[in-house]
Tab-separated table of C-alpha atoms in Angstrom:
chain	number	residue	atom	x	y	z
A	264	UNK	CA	0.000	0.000	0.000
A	265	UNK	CA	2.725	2.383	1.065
A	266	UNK	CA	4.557	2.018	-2.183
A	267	UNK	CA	1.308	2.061	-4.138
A	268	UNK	CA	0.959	5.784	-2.490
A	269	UNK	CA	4.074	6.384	-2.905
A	270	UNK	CA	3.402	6.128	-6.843
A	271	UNK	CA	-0.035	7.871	-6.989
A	272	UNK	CA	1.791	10.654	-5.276
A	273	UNK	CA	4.601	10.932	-7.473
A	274	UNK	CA	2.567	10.590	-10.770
A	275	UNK	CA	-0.128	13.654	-8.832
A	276	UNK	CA	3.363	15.770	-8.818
A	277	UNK	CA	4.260	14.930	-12.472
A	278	UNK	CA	0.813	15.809	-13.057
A	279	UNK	CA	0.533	19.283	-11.472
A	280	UNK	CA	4.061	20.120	-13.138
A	281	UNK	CA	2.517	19.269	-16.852
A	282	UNK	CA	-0.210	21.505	-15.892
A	283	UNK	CA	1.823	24.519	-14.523
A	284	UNK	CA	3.631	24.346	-17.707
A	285	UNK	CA	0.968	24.330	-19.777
A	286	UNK	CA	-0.962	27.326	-17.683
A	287	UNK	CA	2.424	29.492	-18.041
A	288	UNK	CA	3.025	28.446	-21.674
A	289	UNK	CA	-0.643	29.566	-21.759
A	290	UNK	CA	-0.751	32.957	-20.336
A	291	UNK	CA	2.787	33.943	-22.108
A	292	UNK	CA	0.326	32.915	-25.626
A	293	UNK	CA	-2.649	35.039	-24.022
A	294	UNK	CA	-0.067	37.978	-23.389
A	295	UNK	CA	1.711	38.084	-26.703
A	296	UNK	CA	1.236	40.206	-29.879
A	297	UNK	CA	-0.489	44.289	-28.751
A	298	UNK	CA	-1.545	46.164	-31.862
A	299	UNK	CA	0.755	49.250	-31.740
A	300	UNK	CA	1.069	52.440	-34.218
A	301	UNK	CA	3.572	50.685	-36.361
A	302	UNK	CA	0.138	50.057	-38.615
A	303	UNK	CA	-0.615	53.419	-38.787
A	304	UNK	CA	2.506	55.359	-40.452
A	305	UNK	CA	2.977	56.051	-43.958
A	306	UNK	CA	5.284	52.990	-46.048
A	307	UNK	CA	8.443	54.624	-46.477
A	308	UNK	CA	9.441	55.483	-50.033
A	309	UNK	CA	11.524	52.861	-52.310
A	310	UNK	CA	14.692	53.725	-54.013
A	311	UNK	CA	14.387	54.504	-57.276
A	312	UNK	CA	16.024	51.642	-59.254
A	313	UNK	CA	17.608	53.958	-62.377
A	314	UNK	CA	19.261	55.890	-59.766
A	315	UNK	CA	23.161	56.022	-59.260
A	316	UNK	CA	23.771	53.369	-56.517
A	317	UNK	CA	25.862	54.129	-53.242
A	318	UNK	CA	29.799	54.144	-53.650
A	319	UNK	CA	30.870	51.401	-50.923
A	320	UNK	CA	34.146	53.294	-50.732
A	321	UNK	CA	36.049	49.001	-50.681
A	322	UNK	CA	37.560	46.815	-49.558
A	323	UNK	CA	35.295	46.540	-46.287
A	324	UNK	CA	36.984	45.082	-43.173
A	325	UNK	CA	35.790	44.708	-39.394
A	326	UNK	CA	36.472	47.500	-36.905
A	327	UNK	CA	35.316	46.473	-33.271
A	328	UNK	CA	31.298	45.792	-33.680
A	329	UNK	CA	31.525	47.377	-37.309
A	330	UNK	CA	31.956	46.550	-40.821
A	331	UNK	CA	33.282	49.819	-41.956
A	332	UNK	CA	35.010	51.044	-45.108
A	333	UNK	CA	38.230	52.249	-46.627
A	334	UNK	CA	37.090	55.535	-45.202
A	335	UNK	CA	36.331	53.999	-41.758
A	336	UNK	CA	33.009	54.739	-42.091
A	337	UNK	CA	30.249	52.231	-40.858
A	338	UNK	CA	29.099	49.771	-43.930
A	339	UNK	CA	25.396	48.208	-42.427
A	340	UNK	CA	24.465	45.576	-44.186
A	341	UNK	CA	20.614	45.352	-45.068
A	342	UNK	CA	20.388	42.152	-47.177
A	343	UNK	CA	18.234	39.593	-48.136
A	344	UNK	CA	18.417	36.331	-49.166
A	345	UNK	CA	17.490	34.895	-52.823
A	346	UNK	CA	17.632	31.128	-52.805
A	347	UNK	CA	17.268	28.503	-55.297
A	348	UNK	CA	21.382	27.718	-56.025
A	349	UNK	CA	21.553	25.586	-53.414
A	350	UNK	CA	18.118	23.840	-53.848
A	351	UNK	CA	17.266	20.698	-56.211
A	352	UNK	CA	17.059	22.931	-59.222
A	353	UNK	CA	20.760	24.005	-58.611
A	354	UNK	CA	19.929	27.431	-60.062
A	355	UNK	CA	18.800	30.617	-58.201
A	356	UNK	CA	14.482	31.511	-58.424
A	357	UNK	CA	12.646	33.821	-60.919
A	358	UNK	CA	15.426	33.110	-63.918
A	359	UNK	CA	12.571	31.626	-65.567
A	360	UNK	CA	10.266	35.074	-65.242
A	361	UNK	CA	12.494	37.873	-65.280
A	362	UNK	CA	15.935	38.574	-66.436
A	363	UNK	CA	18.690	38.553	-63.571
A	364	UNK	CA	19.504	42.414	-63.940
A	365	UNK	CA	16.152	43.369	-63.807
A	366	UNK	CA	15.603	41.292	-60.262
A	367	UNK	CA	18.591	42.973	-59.433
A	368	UNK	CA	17.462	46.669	-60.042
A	369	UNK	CA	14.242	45.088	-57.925
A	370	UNK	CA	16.313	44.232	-55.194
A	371	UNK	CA	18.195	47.625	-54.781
A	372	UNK	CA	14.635	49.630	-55.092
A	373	UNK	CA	13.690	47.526	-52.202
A	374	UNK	CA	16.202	49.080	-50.220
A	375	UNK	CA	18.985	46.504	-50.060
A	376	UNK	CA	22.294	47.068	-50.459
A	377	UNK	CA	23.455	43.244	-50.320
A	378	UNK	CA	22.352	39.833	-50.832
A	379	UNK	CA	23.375	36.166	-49.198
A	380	UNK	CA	23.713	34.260	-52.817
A	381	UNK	CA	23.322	30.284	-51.412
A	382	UNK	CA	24.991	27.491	-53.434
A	383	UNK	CA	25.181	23.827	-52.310
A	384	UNK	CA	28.563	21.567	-52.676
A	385	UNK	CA	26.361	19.319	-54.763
A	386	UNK	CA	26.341	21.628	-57.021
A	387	UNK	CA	29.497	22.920	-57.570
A	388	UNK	CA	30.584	18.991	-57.682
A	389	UNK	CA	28.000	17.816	-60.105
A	390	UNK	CA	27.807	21.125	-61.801
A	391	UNK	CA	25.131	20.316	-64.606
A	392	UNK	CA	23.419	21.394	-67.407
A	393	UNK	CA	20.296	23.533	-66.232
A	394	UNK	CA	16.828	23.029	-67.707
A	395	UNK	CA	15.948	25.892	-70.201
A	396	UNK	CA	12.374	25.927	-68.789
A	397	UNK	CA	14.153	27.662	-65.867
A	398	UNK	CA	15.886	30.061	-68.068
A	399	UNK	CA	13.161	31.266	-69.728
A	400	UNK	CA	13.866	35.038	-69.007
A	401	UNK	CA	17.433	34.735	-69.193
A	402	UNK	CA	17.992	33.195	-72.845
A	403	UNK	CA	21.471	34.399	-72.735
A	404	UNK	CA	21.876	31.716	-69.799
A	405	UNK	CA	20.621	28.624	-71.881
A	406	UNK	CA	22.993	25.849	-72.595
A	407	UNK	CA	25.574	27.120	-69.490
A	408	UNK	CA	25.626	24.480	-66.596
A	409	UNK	CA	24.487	25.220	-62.829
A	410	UNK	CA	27.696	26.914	-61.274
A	411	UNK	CA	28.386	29.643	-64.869
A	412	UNK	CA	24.693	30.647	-63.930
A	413	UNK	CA	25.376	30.968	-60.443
A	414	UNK	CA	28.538	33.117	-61.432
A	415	UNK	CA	26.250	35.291	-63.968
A	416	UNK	CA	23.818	36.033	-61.608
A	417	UNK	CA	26.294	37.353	-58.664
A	418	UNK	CA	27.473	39.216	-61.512
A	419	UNK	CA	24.632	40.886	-62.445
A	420	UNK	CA	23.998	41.847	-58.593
A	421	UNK	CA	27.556	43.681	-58.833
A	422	UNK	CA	26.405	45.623	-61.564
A	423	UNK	CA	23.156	47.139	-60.309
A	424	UNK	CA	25.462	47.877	-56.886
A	425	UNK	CA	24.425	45.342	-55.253
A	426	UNK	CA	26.904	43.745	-52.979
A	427	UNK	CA	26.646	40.099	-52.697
A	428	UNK	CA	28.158	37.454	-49.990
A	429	UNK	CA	28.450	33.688	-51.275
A	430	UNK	CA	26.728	31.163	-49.133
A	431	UNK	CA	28.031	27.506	-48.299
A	432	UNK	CA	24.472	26.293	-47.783
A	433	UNK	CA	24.161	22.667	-47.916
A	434	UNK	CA	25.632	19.750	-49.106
A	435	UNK	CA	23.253	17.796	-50.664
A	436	UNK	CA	20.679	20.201	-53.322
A	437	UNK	CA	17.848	20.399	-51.442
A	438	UNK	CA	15.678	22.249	-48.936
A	439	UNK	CA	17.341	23.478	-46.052
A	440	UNK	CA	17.152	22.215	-42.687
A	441	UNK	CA	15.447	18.851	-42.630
A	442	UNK	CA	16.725	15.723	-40.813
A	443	UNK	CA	19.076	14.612	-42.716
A	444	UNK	CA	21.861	13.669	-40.975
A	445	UNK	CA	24.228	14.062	-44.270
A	446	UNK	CA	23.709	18.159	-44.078
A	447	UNK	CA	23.859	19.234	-40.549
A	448	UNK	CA	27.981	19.638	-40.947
A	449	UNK	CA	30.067	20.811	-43.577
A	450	UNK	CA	31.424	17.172	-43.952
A	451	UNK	CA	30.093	14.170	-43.635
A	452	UNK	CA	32.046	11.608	-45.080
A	453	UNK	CA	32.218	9.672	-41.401
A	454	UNK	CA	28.413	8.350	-42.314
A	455	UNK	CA	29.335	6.573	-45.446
A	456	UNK	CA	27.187	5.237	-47.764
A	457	UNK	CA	24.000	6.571	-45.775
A	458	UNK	CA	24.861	9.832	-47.788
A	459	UNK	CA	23.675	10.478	-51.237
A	460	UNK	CA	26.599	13.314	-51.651
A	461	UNK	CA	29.615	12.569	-49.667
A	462	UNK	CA	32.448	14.891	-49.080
A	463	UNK	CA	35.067	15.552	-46.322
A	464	UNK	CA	35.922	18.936	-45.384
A	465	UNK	CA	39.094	19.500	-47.503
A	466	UNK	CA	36.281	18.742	-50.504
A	467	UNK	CA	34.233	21.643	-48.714
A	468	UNK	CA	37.038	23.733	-48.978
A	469	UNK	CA	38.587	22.982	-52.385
A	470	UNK	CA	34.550	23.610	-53.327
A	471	UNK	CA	34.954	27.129	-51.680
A	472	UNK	CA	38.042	27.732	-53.482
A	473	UNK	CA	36.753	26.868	-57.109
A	474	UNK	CA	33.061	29.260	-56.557
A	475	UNK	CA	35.497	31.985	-54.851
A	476	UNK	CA	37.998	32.086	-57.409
A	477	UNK	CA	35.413	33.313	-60.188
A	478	UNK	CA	34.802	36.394	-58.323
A	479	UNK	CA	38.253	37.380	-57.277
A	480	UNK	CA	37.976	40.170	-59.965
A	481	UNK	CA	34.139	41.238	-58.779
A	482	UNK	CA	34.847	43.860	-56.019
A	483	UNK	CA	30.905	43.923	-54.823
A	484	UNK	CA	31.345	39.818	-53.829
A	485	UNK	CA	32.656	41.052	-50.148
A	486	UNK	CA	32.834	37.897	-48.638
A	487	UNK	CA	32.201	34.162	-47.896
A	488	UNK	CA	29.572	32.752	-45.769
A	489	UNK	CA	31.104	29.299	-44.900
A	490	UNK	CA	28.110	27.461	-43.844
A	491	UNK	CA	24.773	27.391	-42.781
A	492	UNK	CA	23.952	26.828	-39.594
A	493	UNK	CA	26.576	24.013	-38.629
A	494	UNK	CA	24.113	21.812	-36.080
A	495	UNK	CA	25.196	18.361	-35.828
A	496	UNK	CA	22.853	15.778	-34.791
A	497	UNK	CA	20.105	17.309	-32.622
A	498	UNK	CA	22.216	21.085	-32.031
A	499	UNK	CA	25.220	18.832	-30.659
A	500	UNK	CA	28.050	20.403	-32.942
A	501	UNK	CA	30.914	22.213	-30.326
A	502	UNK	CA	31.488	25.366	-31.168
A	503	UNK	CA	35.224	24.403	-30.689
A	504	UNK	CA	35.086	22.237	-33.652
A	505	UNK	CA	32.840	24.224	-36.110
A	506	UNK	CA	35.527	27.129	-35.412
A	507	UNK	CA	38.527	25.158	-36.119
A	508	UNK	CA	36.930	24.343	-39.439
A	509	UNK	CA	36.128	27.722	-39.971
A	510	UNK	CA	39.682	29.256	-39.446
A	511	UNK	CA	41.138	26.691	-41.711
A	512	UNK	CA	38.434	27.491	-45.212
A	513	UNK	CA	38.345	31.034	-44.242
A	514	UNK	CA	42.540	31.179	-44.994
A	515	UNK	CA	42.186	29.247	-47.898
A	516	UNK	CA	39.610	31.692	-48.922
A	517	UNK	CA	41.787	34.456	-48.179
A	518	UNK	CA	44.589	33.153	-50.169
A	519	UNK	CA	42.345	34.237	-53.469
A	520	UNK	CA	41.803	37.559	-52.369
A	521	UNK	CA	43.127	38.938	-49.170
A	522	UNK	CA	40.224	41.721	-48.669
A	523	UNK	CA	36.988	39.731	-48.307
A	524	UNK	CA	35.126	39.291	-45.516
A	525	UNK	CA	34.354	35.792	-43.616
A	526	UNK	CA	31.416	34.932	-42.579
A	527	UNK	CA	30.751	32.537	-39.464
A	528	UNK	CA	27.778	31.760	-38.213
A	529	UNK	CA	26.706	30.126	-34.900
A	530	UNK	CA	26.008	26.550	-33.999
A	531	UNK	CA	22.822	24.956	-33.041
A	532	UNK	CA	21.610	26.484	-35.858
A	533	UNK	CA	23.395	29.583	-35.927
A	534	UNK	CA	21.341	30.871	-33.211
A	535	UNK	CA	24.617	30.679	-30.469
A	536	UNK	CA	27.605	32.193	-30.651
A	537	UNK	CA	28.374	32.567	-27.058
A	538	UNK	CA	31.284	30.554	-26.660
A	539	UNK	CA	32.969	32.883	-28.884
A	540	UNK	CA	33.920	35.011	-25.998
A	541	UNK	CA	36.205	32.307	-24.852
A	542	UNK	CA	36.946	30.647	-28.394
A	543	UNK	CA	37.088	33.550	-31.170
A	544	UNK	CA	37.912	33.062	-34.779
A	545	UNK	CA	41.510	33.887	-36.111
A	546	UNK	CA	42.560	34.308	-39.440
A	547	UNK	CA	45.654	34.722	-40.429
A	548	UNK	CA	44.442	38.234	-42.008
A	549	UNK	CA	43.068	40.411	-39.315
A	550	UNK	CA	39.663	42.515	-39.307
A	551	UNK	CA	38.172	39.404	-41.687
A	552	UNK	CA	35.710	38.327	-39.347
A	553	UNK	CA	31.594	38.826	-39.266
A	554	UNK	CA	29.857	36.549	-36.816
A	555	UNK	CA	26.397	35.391	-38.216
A	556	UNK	CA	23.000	34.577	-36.341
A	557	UNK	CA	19.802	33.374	-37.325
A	558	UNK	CA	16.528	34.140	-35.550
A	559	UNK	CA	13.219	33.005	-36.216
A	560	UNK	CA	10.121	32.578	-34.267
A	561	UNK	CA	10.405	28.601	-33.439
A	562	UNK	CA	13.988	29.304	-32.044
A	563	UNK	CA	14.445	29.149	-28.458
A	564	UNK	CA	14.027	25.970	-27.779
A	565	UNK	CA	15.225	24.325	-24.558
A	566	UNK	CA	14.144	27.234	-22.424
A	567	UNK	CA	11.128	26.601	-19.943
A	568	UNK	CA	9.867	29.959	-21.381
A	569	UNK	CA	9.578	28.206	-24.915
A	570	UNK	CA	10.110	29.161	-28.517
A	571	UNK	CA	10.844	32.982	-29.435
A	572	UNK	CA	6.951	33.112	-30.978
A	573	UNK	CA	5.619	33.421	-26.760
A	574	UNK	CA	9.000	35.196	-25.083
A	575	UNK	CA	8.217	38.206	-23.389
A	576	UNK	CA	10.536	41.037	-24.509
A	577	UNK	CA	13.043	40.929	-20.957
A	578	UNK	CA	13.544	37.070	-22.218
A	579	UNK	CA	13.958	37.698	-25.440
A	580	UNK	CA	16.801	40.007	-25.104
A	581	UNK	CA	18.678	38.193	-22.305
A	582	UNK	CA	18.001	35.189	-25.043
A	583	UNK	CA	19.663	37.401	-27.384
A	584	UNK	CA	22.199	39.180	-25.548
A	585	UNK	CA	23.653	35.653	-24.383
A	586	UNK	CA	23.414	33.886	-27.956
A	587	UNK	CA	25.552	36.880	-29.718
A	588	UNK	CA	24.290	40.826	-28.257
A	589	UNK	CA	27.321	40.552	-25.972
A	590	UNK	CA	29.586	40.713	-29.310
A	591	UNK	CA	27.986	43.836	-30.428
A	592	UNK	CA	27.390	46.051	-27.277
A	593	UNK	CA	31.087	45.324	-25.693
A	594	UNK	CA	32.132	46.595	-29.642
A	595	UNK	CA	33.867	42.785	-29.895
A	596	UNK	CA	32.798	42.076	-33.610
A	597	UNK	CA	30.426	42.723	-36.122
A	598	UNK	CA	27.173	40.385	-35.854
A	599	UNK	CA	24.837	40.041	-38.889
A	600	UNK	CA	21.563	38.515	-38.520
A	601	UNK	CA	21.964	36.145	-41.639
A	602	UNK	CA	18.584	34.448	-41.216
A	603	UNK	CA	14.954	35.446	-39.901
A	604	UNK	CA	11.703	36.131	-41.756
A	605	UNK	CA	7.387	36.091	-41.375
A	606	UNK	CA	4.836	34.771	-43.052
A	607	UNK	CA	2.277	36.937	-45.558
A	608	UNK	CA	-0.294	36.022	-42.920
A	609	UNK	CA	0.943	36.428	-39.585
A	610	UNK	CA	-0.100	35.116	-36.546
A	611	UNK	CA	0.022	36.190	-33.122
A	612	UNK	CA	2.870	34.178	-32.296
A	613	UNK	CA	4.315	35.170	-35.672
A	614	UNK	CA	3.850	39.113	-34.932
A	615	UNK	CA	4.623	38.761	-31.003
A	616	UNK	CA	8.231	37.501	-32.775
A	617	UNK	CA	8.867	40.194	-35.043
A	618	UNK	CA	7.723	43.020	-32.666
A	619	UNK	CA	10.500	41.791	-30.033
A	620	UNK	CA	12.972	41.196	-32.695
A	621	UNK	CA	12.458	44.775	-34.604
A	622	UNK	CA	12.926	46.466	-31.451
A	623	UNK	CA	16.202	44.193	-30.597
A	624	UNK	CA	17.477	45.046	-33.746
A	625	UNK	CA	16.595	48.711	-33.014
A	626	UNK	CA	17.686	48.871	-30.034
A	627	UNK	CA	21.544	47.189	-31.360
A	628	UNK	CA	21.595	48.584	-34.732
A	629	UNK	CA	22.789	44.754	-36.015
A	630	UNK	CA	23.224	44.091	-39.462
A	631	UNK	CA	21.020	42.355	-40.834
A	632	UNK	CA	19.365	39.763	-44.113
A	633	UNK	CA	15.655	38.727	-44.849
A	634	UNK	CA	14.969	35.452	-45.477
A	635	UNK	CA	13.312	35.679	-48.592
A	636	UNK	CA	13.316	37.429	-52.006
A	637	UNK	CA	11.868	34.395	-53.939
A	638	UNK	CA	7.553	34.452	-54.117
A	639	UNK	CA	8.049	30.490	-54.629
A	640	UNK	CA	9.930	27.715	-53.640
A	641	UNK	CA	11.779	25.267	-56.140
A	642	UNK	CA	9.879	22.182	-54.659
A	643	UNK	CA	6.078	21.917	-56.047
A	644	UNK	CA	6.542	25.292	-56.911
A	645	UNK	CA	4.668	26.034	-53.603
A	646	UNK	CA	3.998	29.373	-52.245
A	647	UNK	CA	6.921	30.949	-50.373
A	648	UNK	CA	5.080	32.659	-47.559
A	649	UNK	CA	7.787	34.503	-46.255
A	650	UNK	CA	8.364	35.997	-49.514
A	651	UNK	CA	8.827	39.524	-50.797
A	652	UNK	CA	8.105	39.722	-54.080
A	653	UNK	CA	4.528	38.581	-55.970
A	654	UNK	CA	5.151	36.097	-58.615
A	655	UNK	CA	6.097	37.994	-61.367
A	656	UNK	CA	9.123	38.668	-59.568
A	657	UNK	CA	8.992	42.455	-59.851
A	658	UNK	CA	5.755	43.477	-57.513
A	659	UNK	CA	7.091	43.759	-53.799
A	660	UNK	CA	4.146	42.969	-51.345
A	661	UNK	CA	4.225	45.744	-49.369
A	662	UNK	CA	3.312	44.623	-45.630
A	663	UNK	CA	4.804	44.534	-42.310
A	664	UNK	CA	7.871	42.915	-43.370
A	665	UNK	CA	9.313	45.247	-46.302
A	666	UNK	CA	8.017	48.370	-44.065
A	667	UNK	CA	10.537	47.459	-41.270
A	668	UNK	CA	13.478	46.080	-43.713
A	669	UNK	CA	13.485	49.647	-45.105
A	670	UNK	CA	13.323	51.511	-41.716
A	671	UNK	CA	16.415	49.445	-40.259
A	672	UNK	CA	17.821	50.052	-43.569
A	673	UNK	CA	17.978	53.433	-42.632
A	674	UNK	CA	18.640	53.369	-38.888
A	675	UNK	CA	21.229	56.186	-38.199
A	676	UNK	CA	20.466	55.886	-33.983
A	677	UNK	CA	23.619	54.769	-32.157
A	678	UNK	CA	22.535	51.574	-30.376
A	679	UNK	CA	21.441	51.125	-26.551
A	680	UNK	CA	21.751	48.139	-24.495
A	681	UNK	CA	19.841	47.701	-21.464
């Protein structure tokens, strides 16, 4: 009997602590997302696309928390992300609709002045032929294989002044981040033949070395992202590792050309960098290094106060401050926020999520790139619904999301941290 009560008591506790967590999980949902005037103010203007783009004054390098310019000024990078290089059509979206300059021009009236240009090592490897149904716009491009298209398109950024930074995505072509065990490092030849595309990380670098060294002559490619969001099986990759790998394809990178910038983003899916404070990244060329974060509203996990989409603001920032703040307000090293988006139709978790992470952004004056340009995705050709453009690859949906791109864009406020 005693041990019988003994049980019902201890399975009346497990009970009761289900339910508290459910009740607080609860009233953090019932608390979130309060209408504010954000609504109510005019959509800021859009750059006019035929107009003479900004001089970046290069090359760019790191000063403290800045990426600044030969002049020392401040460089803030307001990108976004345009995908498809890296997916299983090997070729970037919207080729097939409108030409690459004129996406281009589209992107700079936007209010961008940079764009994270994904490619997968399946492609560079395999390199092939490309489907003229997805050159349709762009007959210039037909008969060229996968990675000359690639090349051509970061081209055609450059020349509407449009700097662009080359992305290490993933290894096999496909959507990014499932479960596949073969992606979530930047090798991956320990699994064998469980892996459709197998490479070991001096293939990952010689990769980076053959896509880098076709734009050692095309000043607006700034830099190399070296891959996206390193993870290892269930967010177990040590930072220790992932940076060792880092320092040694970010030198051979910098053998090409000695002025880019490298690009390393966080593990556990590039939300945490805070073991950089007692492991940083050295290159053998100094001022080369931009740490990169992504945030999005289902990040967070492994906190009693759950995913990002039901934080209250004081948790979000201590979140944030921990995971990679602390680099930017003790003027450490530049952080760009590589990765975070919304959908067309927000919810309240969705909008409870962008308010906090607007006015962290504000409030740090972090670089930053959308996640994404393309209205579709290569898959299905299903709706992209944290897209910025309408399908005709031109029309820029002009909502929540574009309205506070263009006013960070244009932040001149020195950051506060509290």
């Amino acid at each position: 009997m005693r041990v019988k009560f003994l049980i019902s008591l201890l399975a009346a506790a497990a009970g009761l602590s289900v339910l508290a967590i459910f009740v607080y999980t609860q009233r953090l949902g019932s608390q979130i997302y309060e209408p504010d005037n954000f609504f109510l103010t005019p959509f800021p203007s859009l750059v006019d696309p035929d107009s003479a783009p900004d001089l970046f004054h290069l090359p760019l390098r790191t000063s403290g928390r800045n990426i600044v310019n030969s002049r020392g000024e401040r460089f803030k990078l307001s990108s976004v992300n345009w995908y498809g290089g890296s997916d299983l059509l090997f070729v970037p979206g919207g080729l097939d609709v409108q030409h690459r300059d004129d996406i281009a021009r589209t992107i700079r009236s936007l209010g961008f002045n940079s764009v994270r240009l994904p490619y997968s090592d399946e492609m560079v490897m395999d390199n092939p032929m490309i489907s003229p149904d997805l050159l349709l716009a762009n007959e210039d491009l037909m008969g060229l294989r996968a990675l000359d298209i690639y090349i051509a398109v970061a081209e055609s950024l450059a020349e509407a002044g449009v700097a662009v930074i080359i992305n290490n995505h993933i290894t096999q072509a496909t959507w990014c981040c499932g479960i596949n065990l073969c992606d979530t490092a930047w090798y991956n030849n320990h699994l064998g033949p469980a892996c459709r595309v197998s490479q070991t990380e001096e293939q990952w670098i010689k990769n980076w070395e053959m896509v880098m060294a076709a734009f050692i002559n095309v000043p607006l490619v700034i830099g190399a992202d070296l891959r996206n969001e390193p993870r290892g099986l269930w967010g177990t990759m040590p930072w220790k590792k992932w940076a060792s790998a880092a320092e040694r394809a970010g030198n051979r990178v910098l053998a090409l050309r000695d002025d880019w910038l490298i690009f390393v983003e966080g593990v556990s899916s590039s939300n945490d960098l805070s073991d950089v404070k007692t492991r940083p990244i050295v290159l053998d060329i100094p001022d080369r290094v931009v740490y990169s974060a992504h945030v999005y509203s289902w990040s967070g996990w492994g906190s009693l106060e759950g995913m990002y989409a039901k934080r209250p603001f004081p948790s979000f920032v201590k979140s944030m401050n921990e995971n990679w703040g602390y680099l930017l307000e003790h003027d450490i090293a530049p952080v760009w926020v590589g990765e975070f988006g919304g959908p067309h139709e927000p919810g309240a978790g969705d909008l409870h999520y962008w308010r906090n992470l607007m006015r962290y952004l504000k409030m740090v004056d972090a670089d930053f790139g959308y996640w994404a340009l393309n209205p579709r995705k290569p898959a299905n050709y299903d709706n992209e619904t944290y897209g910025l453009l309408e399908d005709d690859w031109e029309t820029p949906i002009l909502d929540y999301r574009l309205r506070d791109m263009i006013e960070l864009g244009r932040q001149e406020k020195v950051p506060v941290y509290g």
